[in-house]
Protein backbone atom coordinates (compact mmCIF):
# COMPACT_ATOMS: atom_id res chain seq x y z
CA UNK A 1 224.25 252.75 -9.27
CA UNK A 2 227.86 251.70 -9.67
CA UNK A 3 228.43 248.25 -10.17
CA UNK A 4 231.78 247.77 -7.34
CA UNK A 5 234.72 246.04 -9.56
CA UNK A 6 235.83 244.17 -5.79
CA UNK A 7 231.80 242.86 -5.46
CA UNK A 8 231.57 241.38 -9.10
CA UNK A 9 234.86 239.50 -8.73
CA UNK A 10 233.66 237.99 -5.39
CA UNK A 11 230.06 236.66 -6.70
CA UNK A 12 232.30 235.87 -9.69
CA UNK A 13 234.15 233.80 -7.23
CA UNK A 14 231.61 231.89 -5.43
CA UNK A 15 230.75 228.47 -5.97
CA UNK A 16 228.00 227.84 -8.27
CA UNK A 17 224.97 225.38 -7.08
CA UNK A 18 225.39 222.19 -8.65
CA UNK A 19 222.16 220.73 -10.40
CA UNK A 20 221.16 216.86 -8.90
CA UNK A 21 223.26 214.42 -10.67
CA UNK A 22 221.76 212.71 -12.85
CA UNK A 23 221.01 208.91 -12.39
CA UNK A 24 221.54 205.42 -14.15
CA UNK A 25 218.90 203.23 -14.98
CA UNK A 26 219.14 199.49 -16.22
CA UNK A 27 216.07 198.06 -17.80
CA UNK A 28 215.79 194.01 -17.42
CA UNK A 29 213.39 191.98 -20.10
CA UNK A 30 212.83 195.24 -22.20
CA UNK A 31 210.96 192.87 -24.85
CA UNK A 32 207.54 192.56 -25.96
CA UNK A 33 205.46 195.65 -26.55
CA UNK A 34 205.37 197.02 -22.87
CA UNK A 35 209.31 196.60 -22.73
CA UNK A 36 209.21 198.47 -25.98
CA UNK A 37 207.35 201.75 -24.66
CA UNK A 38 209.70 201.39 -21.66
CA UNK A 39 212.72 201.91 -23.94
CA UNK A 40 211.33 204.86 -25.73
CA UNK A 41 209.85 206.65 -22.71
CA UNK A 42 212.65 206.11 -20.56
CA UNK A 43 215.23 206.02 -23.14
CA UNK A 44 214.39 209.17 -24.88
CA UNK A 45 215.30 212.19 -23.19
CA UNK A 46 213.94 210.78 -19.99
CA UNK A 47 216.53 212.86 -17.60
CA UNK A 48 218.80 209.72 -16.72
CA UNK A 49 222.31 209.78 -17.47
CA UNK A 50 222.61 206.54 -18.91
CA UNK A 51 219.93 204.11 -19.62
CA UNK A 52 220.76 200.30 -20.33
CA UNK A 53 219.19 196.78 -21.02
CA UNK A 54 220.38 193.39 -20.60
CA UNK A 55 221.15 191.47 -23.12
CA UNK A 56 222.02 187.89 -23.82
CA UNK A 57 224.33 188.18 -26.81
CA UNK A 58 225.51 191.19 -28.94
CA UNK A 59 222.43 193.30 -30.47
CA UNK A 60 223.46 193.61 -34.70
CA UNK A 61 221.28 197.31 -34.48
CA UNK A 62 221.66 199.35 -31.69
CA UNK A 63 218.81 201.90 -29.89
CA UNK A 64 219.69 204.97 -30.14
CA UNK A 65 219.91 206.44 -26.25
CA UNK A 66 220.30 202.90 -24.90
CA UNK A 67 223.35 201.14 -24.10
CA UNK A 68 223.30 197.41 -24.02
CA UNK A 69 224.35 195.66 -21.12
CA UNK A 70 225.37 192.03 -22.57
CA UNK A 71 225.49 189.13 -19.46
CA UNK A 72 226.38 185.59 -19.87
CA UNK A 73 222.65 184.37 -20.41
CA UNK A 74 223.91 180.35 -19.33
CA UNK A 75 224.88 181.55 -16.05
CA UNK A 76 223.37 182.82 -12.75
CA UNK A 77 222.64 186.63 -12.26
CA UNK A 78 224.84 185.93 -9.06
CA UNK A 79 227.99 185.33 -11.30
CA UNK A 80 227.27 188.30 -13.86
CA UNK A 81 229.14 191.16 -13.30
CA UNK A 82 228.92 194.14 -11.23
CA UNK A 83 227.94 197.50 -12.83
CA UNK A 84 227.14 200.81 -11.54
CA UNK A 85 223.33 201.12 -11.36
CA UNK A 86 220.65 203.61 -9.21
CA UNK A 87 217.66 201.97 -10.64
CA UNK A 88 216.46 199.28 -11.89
CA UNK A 89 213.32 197.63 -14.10
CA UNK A 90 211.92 194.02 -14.31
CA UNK A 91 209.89 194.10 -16.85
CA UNK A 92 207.88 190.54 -17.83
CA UNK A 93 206.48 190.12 -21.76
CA UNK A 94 207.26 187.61 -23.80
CA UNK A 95 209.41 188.58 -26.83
CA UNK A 96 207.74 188.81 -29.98
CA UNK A 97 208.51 186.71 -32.77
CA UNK A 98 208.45 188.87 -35.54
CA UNK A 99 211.26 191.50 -33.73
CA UNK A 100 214.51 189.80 -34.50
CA UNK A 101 215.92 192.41 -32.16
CA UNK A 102 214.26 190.76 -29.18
CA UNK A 103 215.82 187.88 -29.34
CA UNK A 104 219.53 189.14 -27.89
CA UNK A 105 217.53 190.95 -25.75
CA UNK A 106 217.47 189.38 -21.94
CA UNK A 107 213.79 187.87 -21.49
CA UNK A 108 212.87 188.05 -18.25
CA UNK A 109 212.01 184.39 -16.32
CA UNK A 110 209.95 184.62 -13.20
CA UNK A 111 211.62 181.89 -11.45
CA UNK A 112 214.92 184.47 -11.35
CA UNK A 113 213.22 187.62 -9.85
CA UNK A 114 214.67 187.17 -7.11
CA UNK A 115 218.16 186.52 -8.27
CA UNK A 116 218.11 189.30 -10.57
CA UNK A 117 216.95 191.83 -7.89
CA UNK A 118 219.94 190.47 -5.59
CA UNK A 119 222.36 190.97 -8.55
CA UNK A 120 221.03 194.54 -8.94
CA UNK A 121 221.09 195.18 -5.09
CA UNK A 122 224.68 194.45 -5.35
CA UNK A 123 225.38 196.88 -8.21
CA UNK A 124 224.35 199.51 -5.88
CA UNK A 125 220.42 200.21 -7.10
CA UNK A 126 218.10 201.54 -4.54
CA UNK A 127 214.67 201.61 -6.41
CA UNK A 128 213.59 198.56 -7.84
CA UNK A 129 210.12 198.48 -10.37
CA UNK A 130 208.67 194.78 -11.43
CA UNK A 131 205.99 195.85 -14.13
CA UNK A 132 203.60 192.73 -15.00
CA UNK A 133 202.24 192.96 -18.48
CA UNK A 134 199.63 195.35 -19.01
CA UNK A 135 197.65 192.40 -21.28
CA UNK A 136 197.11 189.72 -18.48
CA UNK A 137 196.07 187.19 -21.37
CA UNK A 138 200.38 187.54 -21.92
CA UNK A 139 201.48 186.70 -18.76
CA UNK A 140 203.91 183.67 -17.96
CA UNK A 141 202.49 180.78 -16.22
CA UNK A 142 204.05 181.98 -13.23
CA UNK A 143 203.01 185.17 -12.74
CA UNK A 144 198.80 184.67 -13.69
CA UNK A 145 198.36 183.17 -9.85
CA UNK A 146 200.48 186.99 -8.97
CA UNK A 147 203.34 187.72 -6.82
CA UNK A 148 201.57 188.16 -3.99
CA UNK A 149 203.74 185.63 -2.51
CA UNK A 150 207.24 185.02 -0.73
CA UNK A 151 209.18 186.42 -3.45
CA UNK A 152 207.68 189.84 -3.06
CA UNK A 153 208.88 189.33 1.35
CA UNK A 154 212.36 188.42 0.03
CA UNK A 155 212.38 191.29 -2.74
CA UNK A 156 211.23 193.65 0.13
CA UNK A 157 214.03 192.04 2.13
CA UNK A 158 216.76 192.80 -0.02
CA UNK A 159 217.22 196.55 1.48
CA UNK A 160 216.02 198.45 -1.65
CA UNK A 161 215.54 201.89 -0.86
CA UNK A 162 212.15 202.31 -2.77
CA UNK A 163 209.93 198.90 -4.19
CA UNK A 164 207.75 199.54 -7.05
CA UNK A 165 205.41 196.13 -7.68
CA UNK A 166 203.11 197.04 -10.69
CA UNK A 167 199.56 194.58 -11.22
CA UNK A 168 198.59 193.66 -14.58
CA UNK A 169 195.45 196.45 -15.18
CA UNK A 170 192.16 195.05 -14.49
CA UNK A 171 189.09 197.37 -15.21
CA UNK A 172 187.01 197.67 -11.61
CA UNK A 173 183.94 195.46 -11.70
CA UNK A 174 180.91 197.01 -11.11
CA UNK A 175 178.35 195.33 -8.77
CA UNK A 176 174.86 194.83 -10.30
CA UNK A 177 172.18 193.53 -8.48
CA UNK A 178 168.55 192.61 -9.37
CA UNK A 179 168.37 189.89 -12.15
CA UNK A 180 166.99 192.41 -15.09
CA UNK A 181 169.57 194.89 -14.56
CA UNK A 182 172.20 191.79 -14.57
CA UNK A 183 170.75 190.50 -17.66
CA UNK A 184 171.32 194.13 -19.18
CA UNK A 185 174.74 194.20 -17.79
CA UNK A 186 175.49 190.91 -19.36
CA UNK A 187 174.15 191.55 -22.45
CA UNK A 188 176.18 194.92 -22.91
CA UNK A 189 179.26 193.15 -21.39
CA UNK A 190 179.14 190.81 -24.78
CA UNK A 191 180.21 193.24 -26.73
CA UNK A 192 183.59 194.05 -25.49
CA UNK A 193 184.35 190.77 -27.84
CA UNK A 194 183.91 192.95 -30.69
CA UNK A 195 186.56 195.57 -29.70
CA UNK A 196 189.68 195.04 -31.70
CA UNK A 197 192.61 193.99 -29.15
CA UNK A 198 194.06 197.57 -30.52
CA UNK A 199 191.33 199.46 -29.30
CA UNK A 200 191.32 197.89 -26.06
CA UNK A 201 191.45 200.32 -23.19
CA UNK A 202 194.74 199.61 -21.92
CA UNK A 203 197.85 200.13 -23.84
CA UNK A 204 201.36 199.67 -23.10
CA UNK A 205 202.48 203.36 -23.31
CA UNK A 206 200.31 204.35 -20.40
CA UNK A 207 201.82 201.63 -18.21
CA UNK A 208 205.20 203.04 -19.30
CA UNK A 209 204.19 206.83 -18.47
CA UNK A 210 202.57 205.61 -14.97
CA UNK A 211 205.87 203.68 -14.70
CA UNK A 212 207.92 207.33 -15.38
CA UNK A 213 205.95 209.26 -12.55
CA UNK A 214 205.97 206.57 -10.07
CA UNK A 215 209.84 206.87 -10.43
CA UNK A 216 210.02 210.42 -10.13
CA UNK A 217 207.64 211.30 -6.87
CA UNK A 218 207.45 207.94 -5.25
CA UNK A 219 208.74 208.10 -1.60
CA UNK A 220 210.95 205.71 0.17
CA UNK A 221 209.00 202.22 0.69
CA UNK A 222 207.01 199.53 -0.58
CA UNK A 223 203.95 200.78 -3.19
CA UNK A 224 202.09 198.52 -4.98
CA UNK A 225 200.00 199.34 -7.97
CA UNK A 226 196.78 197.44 -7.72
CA UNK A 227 195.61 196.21 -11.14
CA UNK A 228 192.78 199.61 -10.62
CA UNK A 229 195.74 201.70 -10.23
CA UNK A 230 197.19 200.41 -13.07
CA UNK A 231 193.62 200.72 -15.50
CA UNK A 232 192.60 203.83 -14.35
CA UNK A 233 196.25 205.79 -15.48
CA UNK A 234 195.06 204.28 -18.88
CA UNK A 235 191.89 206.03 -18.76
CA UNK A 236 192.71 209.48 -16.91
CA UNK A 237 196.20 211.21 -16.36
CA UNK A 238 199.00 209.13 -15.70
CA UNK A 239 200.49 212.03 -13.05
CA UNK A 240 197.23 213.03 -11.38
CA UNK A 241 196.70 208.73 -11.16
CA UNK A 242 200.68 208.46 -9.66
CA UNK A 243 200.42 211.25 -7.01
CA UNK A 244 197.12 209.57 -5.60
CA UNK A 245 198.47 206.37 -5.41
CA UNK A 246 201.60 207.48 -4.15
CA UNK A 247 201.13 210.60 -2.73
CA UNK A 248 197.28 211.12 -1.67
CA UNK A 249 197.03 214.14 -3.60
CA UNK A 250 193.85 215.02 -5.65
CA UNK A 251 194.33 215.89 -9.51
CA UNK A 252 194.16 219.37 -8.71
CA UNK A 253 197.30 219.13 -6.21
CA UNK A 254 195.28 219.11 -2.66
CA UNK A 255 194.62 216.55 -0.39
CA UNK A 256 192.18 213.94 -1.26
CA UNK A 257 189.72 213.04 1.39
CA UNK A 258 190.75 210.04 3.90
CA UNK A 259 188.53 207.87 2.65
CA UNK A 260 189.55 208.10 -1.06
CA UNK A 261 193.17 208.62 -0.11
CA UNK A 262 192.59 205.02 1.31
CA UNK A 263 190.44 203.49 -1.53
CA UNK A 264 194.24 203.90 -3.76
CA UNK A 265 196.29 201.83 -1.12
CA UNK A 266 197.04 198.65 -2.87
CA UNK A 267 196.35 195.67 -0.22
C-alpha cells in the first residue's frame, strides 16, 4: 500500500511525547562508608539529572557525576542559600579519618535535622530520606536512643510530599524458650564474635540499593523502614524487600496476604 505524501507530513507534524523530566537530587553528610555507596549508586548513572552534596569548603578532587554544593559550614542551614532541588538525602556516618576527601565534605549533626530539612523544604524538595547508619555501633550519640521522637512530628510537619525515615538494620531476634534450647542458642550466638566486621551481614551497598527503590516506587506519605526492613534487603532482594514494605506486593509481583502485608508496616 501507498504510503500518502499529505499523511506522513502530518504524523511528521505532530508533537512528539515528551519522556518525564528528569529530577535533581542533593545528598547531605555523604561521608563515611554508607554516604560513600550513596554517591556511587545514586551518582552513577542513577537516572537523575543532576546529583549534588554539600560541602563545607572547596573539594581539591572532584567525583565524577557529582556536583558539589559548597555552604557556609559556620552558619545556619536557614541562612545558606536557595538551590533548585526535588529530593533530598540525610545521610548520618561519621567521616573517616583516613579519606582526606571527607573532610570538605558536609558531616551531618543530628541536632540540625531539622534545620536542614526546612532549608531543603524551601529549595523546593518534596521527598525527603534520613538513612541512619547501617552499623549501629557508628551511630552519633544522638541518634542510638532513635528518632522516634518530636523531630520526626516536625520533619513530617514540614509539608514534604513523600518522608523516607530509614532504622539502623537489626537482625530479628528469634524467641527461644526452654532452658536447653537457650543454652544452645547462646552458645551458637558466641560465635558471631568471630565473624570479621567485613563479613558481617549487613553492608552499606545494600542500604544504598534499598535506599534507590524506596525512591523510585514509594508513594506519597510517611514510610518508615524498621531496622527488619532494613536487615532483611541485606539478606534477600533489595526490590522484592522495597515493594513489600512500601507497596504490599509479594516478590513475585502479587499481593501478599493481610497479615504479612501488615507484619512490614514499620510502627
Amino acid at each position: 500500500m501507498a504510503l500518502d505524501p499529505l499523511q506522513a507530513l502530518q504524523a511528521a507534524s505532530r508533537p512528539m511525547a515528551r519522556p518525564p523530566a528528569l529530577q535533581s537530587l542533593l545528598i547531605a553528610g555523604a561521608t563515611g562508608l554508607l554516604g560513600a555507596e550513596l554517591v556511587h549508586r545514586l551518582g552513577g548513572g542513577g537516572g537523575y539529572a543532576r546529583v549534588g552534596v554539600l560541602a563545607g569548603q572547596p573539594l581539591r578532587e572532584g567525583l565524577r557525576g557529582i556536583q558539589p554544593v559548597v555552604v557556609p559550614g559556620d552558619r545556619p542551614p536557614a541562612e545558606w542559600p536557595r538551590l533548585p532541588v526535588d529530593i533530598g538525602i540525610v545521610a548520618f556516618d561519621p567521616p573517616r579519618l583516613h579519606h582526606g576527601r571527607e573532610r570538605a565534605l558536609w558531616a551531618a549533626d543530628p541536632a540540625q535535622l531539622l534545620a536542614i530539612a526546612t532549608w531543603l523544604r524551601a529549595c523546593g524538595a518534596h521527598t525527603l530520606a534520613v538513612v541512619q547508619p547501617h552499623d549501629a555501633g557508628r551511630l552519633p550519640d544522638a541518634l542510638k536512643r532513635g528518632l522516634a521522637n518530636l523531630d520526626e512530628h516536625a520533619l513530617a510537619g514540614l509539608g514534604f510530599e513523600r518522608l523516607l525515615l530509614f532504622r539502623a538494620a537489626r537482625k530479628p531476634t528469634d524467641l527461644v524458650r526452654g532452658l536447653l534450647p537457650g543454652l544452645a542458642h547462646w552458645m551458637l550466638s558466641s560465635l558471631r564474635f568471630m565473624v570479621p566486621a567485613t563479613d558481617r551481614p549487613v553492608r552499606a551497598i545494600k542500604v544504598a540499593e534499598l535506599l534507590d527503590e524506596a525512591l523510585r516506587i514509594a508513594p506519597p506519605g510517611v514510610h518508615v523502614a524498621a531496622p527488619e526492613v532494613v536487615w532483611a534487603a541485606s539478606q534477600q532482594d533489595a526490590r522484592a524487600v522495597a515493594a513489600r514494605w512500601l507497596l504490599g506486593e509479594a516478590p513475585d509481583g502479587s499481593d501478599a496476604p493481610r497479615p504479612a502485608r501488615d507484619a512490614w508496616k514499620s510502627p
